[in-house]
Every structure is written in C-alpha cells, then in structure tokens.
XYZ file of C-alpha atoms in Angstrom:
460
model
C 46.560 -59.134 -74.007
C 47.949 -62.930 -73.298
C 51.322 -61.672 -74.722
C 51.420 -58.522 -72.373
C 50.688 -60.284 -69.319
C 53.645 -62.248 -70.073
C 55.901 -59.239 -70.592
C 54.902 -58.460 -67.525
C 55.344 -60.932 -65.704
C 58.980 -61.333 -67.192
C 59.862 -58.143 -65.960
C 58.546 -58.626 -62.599
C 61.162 -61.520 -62.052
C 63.544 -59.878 -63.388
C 63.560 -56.703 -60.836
C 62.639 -59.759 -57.746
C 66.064 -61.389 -59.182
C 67.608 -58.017 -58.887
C 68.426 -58.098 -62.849
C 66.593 -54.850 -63.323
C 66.571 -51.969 -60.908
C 62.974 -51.294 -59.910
C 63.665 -47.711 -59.544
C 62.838 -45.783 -62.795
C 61.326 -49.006 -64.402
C 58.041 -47.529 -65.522
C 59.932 -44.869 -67.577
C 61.841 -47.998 -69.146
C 58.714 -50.294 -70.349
C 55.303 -49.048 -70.822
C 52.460 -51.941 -70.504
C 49.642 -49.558 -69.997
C 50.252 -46.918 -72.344
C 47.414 -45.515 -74.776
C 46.071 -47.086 -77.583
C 45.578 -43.758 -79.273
C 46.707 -40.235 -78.875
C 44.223 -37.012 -79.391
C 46.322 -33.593 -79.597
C 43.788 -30.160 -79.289
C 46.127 -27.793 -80.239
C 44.703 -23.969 -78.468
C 46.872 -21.971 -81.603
C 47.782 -18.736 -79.104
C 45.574 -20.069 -75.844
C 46.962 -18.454 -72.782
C 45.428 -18.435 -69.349
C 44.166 -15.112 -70.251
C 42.233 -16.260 -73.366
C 40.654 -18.812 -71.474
C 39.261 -16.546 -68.830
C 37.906 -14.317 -71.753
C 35.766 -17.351 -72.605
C 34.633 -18.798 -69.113
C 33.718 -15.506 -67.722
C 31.588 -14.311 -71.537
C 29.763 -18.096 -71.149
C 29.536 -19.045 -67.661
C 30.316 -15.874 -65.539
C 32.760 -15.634 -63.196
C 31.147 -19.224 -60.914
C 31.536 -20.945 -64.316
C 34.711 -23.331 -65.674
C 34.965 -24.492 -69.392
C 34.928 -28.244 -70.391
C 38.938 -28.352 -70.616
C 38.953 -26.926 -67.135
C 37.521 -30.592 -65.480
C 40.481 -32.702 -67.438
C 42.167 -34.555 -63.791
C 45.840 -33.557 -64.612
C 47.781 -30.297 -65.432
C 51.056 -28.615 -66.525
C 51.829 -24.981 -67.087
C 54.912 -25.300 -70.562
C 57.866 -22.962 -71.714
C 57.706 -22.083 -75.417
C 60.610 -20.394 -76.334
C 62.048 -21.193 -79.909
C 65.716 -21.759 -80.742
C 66.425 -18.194 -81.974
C 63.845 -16.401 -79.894
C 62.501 -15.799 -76.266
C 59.124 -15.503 -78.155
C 58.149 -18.149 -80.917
C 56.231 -18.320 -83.642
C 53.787 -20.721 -84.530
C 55.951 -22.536 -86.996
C 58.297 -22.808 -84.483
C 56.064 -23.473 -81.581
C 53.905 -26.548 -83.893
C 57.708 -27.810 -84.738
C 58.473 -28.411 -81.168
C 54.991 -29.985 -80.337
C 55.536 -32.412 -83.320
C 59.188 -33.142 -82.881
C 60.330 -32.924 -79.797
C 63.434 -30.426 -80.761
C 63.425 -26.744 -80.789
C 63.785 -24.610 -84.237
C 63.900 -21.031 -85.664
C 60.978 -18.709 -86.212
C 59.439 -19.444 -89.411
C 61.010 -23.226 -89.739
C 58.612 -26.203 -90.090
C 59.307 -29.741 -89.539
C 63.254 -29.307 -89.882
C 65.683 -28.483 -86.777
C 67.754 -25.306 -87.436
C 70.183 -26.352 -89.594
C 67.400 -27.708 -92.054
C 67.605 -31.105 -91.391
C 64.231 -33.052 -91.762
C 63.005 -34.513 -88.433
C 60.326 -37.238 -87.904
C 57.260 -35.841 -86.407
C 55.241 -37.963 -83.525
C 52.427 -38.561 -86.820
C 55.299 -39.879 -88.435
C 56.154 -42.587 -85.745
C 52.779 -43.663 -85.436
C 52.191 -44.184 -89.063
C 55.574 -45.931 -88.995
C 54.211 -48.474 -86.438
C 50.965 -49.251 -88.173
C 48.651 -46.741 -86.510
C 46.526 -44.430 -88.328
C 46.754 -40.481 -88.051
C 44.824 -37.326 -88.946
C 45.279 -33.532 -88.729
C 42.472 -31.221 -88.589
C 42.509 -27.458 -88.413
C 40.192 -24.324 -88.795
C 43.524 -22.773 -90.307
C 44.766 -23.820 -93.834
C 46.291 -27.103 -93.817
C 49.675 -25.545 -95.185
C 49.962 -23.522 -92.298
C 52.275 -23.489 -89.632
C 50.551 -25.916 -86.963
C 48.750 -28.603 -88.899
C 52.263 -28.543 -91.391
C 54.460 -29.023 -88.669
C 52.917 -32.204 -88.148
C 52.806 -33.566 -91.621
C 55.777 -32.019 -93.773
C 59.304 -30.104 -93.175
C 60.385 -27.027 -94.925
C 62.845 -24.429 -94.460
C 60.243 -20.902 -94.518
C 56.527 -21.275 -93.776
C 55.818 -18.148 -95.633
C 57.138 -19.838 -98.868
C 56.506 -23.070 -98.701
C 52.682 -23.967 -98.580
C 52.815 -25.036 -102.061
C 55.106 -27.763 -101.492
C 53.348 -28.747 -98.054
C 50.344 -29.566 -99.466
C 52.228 -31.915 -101.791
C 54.266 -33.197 -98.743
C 50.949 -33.673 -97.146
C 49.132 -35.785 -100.235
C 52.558 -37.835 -100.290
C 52.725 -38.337 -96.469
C 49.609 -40.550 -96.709
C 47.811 -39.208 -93.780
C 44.222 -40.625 -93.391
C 42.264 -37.458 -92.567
C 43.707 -33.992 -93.557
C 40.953 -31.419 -92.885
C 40.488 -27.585 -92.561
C 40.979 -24.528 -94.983
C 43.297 -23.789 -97.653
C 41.902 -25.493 -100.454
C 43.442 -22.836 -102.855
C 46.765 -24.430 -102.492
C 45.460 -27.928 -103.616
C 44.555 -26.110 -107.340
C 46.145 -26.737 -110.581
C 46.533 -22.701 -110.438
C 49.137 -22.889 -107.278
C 50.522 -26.627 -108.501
C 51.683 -26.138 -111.780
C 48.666 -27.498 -113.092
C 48.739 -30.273 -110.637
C 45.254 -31.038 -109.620
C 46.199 -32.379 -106.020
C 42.249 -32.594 -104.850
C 42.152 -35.342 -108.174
C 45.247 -36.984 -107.179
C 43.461 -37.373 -103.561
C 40.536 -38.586 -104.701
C 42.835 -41.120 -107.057
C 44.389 -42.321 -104.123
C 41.220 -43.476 -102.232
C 40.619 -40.484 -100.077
C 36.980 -38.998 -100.057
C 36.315 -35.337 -100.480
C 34.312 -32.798 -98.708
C 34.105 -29.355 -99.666
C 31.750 -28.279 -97.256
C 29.551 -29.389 -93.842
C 26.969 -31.321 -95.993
C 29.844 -33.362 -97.663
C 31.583 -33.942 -94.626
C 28.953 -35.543 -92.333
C 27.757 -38.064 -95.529
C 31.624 -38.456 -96.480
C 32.156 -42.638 -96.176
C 35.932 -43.951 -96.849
C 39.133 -45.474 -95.432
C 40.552 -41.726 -95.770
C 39.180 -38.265 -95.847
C 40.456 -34.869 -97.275
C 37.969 -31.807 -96.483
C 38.897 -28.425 -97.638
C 36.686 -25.862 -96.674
C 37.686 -22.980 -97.301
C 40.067 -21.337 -100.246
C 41.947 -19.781 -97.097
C 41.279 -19.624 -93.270
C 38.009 -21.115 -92.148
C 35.792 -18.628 -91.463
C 35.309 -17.135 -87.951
C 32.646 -18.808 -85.966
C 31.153 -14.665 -85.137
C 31.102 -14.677 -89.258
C 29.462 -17.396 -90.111
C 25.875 -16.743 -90.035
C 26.658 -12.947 -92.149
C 28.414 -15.261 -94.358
C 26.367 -17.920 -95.246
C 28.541 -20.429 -94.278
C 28.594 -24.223 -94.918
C 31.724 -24.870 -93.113
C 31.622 -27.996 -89.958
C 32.464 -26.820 -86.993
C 35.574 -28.097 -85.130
C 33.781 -30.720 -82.562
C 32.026 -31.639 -86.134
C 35.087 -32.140 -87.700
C 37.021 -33.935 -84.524
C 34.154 -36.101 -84.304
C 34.628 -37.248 -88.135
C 38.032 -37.541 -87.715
C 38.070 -39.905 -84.923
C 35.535 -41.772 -86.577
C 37.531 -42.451 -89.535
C 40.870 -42.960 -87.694
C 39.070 -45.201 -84.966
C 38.453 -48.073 -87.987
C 41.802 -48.871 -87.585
C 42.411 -51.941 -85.520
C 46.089 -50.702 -84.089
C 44.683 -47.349 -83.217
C 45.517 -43.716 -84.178
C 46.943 -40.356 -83.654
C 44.705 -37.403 -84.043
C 46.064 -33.328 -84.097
C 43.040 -31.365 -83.718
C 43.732 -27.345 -83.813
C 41.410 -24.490 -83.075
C 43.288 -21.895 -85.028
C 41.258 -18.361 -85.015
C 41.506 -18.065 -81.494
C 45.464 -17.026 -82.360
C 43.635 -14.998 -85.250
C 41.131 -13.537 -82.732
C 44.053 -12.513 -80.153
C 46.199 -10.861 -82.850
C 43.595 -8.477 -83.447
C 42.240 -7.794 -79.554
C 38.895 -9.357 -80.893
C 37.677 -10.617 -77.127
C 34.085 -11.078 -78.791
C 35.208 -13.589 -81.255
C 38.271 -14.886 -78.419
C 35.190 -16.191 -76.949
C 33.575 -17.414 -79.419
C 36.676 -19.575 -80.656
C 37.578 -20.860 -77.179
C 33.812 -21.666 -76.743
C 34.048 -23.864 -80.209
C 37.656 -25.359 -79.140
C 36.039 -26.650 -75.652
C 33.205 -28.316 -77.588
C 35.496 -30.083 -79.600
C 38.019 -30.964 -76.606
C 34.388 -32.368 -74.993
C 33.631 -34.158 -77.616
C 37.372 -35.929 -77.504
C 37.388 -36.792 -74.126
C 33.666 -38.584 -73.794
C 34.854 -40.908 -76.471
C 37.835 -41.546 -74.940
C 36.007 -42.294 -71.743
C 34.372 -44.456 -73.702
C 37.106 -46.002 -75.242
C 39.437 -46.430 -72.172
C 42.643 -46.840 -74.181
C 43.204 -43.065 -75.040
C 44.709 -39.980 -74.299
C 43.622 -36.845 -74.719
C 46.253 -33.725 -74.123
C 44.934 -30.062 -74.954
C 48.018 -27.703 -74.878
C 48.779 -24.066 -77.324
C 51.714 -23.388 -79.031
C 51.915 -20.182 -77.342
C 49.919 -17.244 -76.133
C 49.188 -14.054 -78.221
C 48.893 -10.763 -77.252
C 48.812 -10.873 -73.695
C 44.875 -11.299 -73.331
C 43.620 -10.567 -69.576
C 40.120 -10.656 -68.240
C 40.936 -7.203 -67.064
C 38.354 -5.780 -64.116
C 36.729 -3.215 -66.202
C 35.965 -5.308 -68.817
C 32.669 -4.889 -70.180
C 31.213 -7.952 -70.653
C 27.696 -7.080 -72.045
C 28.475 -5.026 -74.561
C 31.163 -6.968 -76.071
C 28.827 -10.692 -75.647
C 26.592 -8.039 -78.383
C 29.093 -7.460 -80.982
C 27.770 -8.647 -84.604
C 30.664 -9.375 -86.585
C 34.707 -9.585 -86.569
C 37.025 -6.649 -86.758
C 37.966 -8.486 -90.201
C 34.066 -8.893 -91.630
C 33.874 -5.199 -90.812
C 36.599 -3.978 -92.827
C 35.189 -6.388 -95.483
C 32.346 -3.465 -95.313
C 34.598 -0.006 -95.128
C 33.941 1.996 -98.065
C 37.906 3.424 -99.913
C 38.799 6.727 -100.335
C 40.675 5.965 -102.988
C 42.387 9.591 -103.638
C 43.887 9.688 -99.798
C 44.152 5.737 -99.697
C 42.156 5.391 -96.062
C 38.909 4.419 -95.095
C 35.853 7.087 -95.716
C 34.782 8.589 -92.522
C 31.482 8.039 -92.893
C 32.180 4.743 -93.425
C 34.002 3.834 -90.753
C 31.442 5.532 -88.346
C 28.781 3.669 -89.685
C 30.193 0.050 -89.698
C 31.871 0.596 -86.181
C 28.207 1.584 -84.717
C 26.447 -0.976 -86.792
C 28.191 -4.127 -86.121
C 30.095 -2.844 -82.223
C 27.325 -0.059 -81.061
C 30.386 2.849 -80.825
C 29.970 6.539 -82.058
C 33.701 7.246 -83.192
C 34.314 10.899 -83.101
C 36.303 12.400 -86.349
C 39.130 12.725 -84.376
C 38.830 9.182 -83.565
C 38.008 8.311 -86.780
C 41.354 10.518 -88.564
C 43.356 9.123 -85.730
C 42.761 5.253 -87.255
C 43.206 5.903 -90.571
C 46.852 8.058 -89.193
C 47.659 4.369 -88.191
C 46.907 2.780 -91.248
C 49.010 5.079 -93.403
C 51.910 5.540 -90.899
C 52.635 1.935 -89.282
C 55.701 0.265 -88.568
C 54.184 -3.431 -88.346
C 56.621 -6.267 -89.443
C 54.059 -9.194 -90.093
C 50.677 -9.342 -91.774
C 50.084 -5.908 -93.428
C 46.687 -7.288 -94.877
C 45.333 -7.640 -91.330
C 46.220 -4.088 -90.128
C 43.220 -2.088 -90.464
C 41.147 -5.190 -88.915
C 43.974 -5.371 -86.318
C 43.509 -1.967 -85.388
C 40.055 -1.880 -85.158
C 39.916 -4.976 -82.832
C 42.196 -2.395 -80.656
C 40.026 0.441 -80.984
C 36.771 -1.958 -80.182
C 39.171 -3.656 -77.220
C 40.249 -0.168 -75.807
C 36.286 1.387 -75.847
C 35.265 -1.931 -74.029
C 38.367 -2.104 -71.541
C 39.829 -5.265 -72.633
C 43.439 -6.207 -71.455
C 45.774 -6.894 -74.632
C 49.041 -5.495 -75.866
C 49.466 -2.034 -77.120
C 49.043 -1.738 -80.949
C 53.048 -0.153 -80.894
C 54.014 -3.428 -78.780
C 52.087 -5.231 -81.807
C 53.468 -3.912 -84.993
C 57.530 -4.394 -83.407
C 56.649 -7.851 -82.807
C 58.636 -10.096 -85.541
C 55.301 -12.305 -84.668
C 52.752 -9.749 -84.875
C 52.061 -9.578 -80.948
C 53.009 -13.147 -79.571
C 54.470 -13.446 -75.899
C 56.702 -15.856 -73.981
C 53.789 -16.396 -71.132
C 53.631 -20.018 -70.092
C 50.727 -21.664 -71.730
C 48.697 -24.123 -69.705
C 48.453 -28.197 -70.505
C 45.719 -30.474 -69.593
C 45.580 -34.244 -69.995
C 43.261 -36.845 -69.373
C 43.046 -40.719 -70.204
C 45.783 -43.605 -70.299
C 49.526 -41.792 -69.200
C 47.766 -38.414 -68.772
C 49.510 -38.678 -64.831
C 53.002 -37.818 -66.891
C 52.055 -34.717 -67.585
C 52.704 -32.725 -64.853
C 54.672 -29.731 -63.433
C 56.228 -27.286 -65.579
C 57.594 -28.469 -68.929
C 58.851 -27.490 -71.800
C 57.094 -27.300 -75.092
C 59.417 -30.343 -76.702
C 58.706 -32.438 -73.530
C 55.336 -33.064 -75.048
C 56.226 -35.395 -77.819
C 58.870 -37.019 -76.139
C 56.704 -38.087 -73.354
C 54.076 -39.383 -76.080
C 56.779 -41.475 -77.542
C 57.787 -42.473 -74.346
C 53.894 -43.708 -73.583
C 54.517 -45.712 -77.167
C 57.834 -47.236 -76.773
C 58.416 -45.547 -79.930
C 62.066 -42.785 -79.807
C 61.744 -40.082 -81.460
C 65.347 -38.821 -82.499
C-alpha cells in the first residue's frame, strides 16, 4: 500500500509539471484496479432468456439478483467468419480479446495460439479457476484454458491442455474425457491427483474436498439439468455450490485470483425451446452470480462481470405465454425422450408412447396427427448440428408452441450452422473495483482487454 501511494504521488507531479498529459491518464496507470476478477459466463443469455426467468420467479413486479449489479453494457458478438457465432468462437473472444472462426478455441484464425486473460493472471502470480455445468472440454470453459484448431475434435487433447495448464480449480462435467479409455490409457484423474489437486466426483466430495487445488468432475458428460435432478437421483453441486468452492480455494492465494464461472444448460435449455428448464437455469445462474457479488462486497478488491457469449434461439417472454402451466412441467424435453418407447421396424417413436410421456411429464393430449407429424420431423430433417438432440429439440418446440412461448421456428433451427444461435446483443453487468468501465455498447473482445487494462497486464 506504502509503495502505491508513492506511485501515486509520482504521477501526480508529473502531470502538475506538465510531463504527463492529465487527459487520458487513468486509462494509462491503474492504482485502484481489482485484486481479483469473477467472470459468470450466461452460455446463450439474451434479454429474452432473462425475462423467461424473472417473470416464472418473481412475476412481472419482480427483477433477478443480476438485475441490481450498479453498471451495464449491451455487447456485439459476431465471430470472424460469421454474423452469428458459436460458442467456441464467442468463449475465444471473451478469453482473448481477438475474434476467431466458428468452431476455433483459444487460437485466432489462422491457428495461432493466443494467451487467454487466465493465462496472464497465472503469469503474474495470481491464482485462477474455471467452473462449468458443461464439460470442461467444451467450448466456453476450453477457451479459457487451452487452444485448438476444431472444438468438435479436440476435447481429448483439452483436457490434457487443461491438466498441463496448471489451473487451480477445474470443475464441471465431462469426466469421460479424463479416462484411460479416451487418453490412450492415460489416467489423467491419477495424474491430477499426482500433482496435488483434490478430487470430487460428486456434491458430497466437493463440499469436504480440502487442498491447494481442486478438480471435480461430475458428470461423464453435461451436468445434469437442474428440472432433472430430483428424477435422476442426482449428487451433482449446484453452480452457487460450486462458485462458492471455487472462490474459496482461489481466495487462499495472497496475490489474488481469476475465477470463470459458466452456467451452461441455459444455452442447452434455449436450443431446445425448453422455457420451463430456461427458468430453472437462469434461476440457478443468479444464485451463483449472488453468491459472487456478496463476497466481493465483502472483499472490496473485486470485480464481478456477468456477460453470455451470445443469445440462442431468440427467446421472448411473448404475451400469451402461459406461465402456469409451463412453472408445472416435470421433466426436460431431453429426460422425456430418455422415456419414449422405439418402434424399431419404422425407426420413430411409438405413438402411444409419445402420448403418454408428453401428458405425463407436460399435461398435453397430442392428437395422432400431432403425434405422426413429430415423428415426420424426426425422419425427414435437414438440421446441420447435434442430430442426437433432435427429437428432444423438437419436443421442446412442440411443448413451447402448445404453451405460446416466443423462440425460433424449428426450420430457422435445423439451417442454423449453430443449431439456432442469433446475433442479438447480449446484455453485461458489472459490479465492484473498475466495474464503471464497462459501459455503453461494446464488443465481445472489449471485455478482456478492459480486464487487462484494470491489471496493467497487455494482452496481445
């Protein structure tokens, strides 16, 4: 504190002398910047999304947590090849400042490796985490911890990029790719263990987990759905439960941290129309953004940004949106189709089937001609991305359509290269130490830079 009063000081004289300019100084020096950063990461969170969840929650009088943050910024999210990005694309920009293809991670478009805004804080001494409800390997919590060319290929070799990278807590799903079976007999969980992290497998493990660094895999692939949980017999933390582990692992350090917290399923929720469990995932993401910013009122030396990488499907809290009967939906569009009996010989869903699950778990009588017309879609689609997700996909459409929710068309959806993403402006909100910065409208690579900036650290 002695040595920064004297910086200060040094500077002042110097601008009274008239050796600096005074104009423009602050973005020069930074003497009040934060002592940590906290990134909550909204994977596809537009406007619309969070409207979904104030108006299910609070009704239409009520705001969410993330709502009260004092300053605000609406941000561009274009890619470099496309008007509409991806999430690879869209986490790369967050975490490096520069823009890249669809389906690049941590690498600009001509494959060079960039330095993500982790990096620079682990370069300088500070500790940093990334937590997720995604897999690790995927496209958001990856773009902050390891470059590759193709997300769809290279999960495999993030996870080993992410072991290497010595990150001090690395939670969320995907433990399948940490498995001799997917590292060529490489038992990266061991290796972990080896190198002084501690292990949690599931909630239990998690909240008695006591080390320096922390690895918790929770799932073999995406953490479950928080509308799932209880029909699955879950054991998996929630996200505030896993943001408040992480900062109190990364808050041990004395030079302070960098924390990347994402609430992934509410991009998984979107893709499918799913406005029960959009709710339910925006709900759990404001918990955890709560959660962030107490402490850091606490702590008075952090910021605290929550920010998407885009928005998906064009969610709306549309006027005839019935709000009852969707707050009493049971289960996921995906859980459902978990429970849809095969007709094997014709390759579609049995009818009976179908019309049972739909009225068990979402209270709708599907005609037959309702009923024939889904399974048409199933068997005659033209959908680019995700085929394993199309009969939950279109479900969460039929489910959206019979309860009037606003989303994209299920044609828009299957021409999308990104499986119904959309260039809408996505909304920022920042509170603590240099949160005033982040104003206005930005783009999505202004983020970092102005982090760095806050630091004195440049990220190239």
């Amino acid at each position: 504190m002695k040595a920064k009063c004297i910086y200060i000081m040094v500077i002042f004289h110097l601008i009274v002398l008239g050796f600096l300019p005074a104009e423009g100084i602050a973005q020069q020096i930074n003497t009040n910047g934060p002592q940590n950063v906290i990134l909550m990461i909204g994977d596809g969170m537009g406007i619309g999304q969070i409207e979904i969840a104030r108006k299910l929650e609070y009704g239409k009088d009520g705001r969410l947590f993330l709502e009260s943050l004092p300053h605000t910024a609406l941000v561009h999210t274009e890619s470099a090849n496309n008007f509409v990005t991806d999430s690879a694309a869209g986490g790369t920009a967050l975490a490096i400042g520069k823009k890249t293809n669809n389906e690049m991670i941590g690498v600009t478009p001509d494959g060079k490796e960039a330095d993500s805004i982790l990096d620079l804080f682990k370069k300088n001494g500070k500790k940093a985490g990334v937590i997720s409800t995604n897999t690790v390997t995927d496209a958001t919590p990856a773009a902050f911890t390891a470059s590759v060319a193709n997300r769809w290929s290279g999960q495999d070799e993030i996870a080993r990029q992410q072991l290497k990278s010595g990150v001090d807590v690395l939670m969320g799903g995907g433990r399948a790719y940490f498995t001799p079976e997917k590292q060529n007999g490489r038992d990266l969980i061991k290796e972990a263990k080896q190198q002084g992290y501690a292990y949690a497998g599931s909630r239990d493990e998690l909240l008695n987990a006591k080390a320096p660094k922390l690895l918790g895999l929770f799932n073999e692939g995406y953490m479950s759905f928080k509308l799932d949980r209880p029909l699955l017999n879950s054991k998996e933390p929630s996200l505030k439960e896993m943001t408040e582990k992480a900062i109190d692992v990364l808050a041990k350090g004395e030079q302070g941290f960098f924390l990347m917290a994402e609430g992934a399923r509410i991009d998984h929720a979107s893709h499918a129309g799913d406005i029960t469990s959009i709710w339910k995932e925006t709900i759990e993401f404001d918990e955890a953004v709560k959660y962030a910013v107490e402490w850091a009122k606490k702590d008075k030396e952090t910021l605290v940004l929550v920010v998407a990488d885009h928005e998906t499907m064009g969610i709306s809290a549309s006027e005839p949106l019935e709000i009852q009967q969707l707050k009493e939906i049971k289960a996921t569009p995906q859980y459902m189709v978990s429970q849809l009996a095969r007709d094997e010989d014709r390759g579609t869903y049995r009818s009976e089937s179908v019309k049972g699950v739909l009225k068990k778990y979402a209270n709708i009588d599907l005609t037959q001609q309702e009923i024939e017309a889904f399974n048409g879609k199933l068997m005659n689609t033209d959908s680019k991305v995700y085929p394993q997700y199309l009969a939950a996909w279109e479900i969460g459409s039929l489910i959206a359509e019979k309860y009037h929710g606003g989303i994209l068309t299920d044609t828009v959806r299957a021409l999308s290269s990104t499986g119904g993403h959309t260039g809408n402006m996505i909304p920022l909100f920042a509170y603590g130490n240099g949160s005033e910065t982040f104003t206005g409208v930005l783009e999505n690579t202004d983020i970092p830079k102005k982090i760095a900036g806050l630091m004195n650290y440049s990220l190239h």
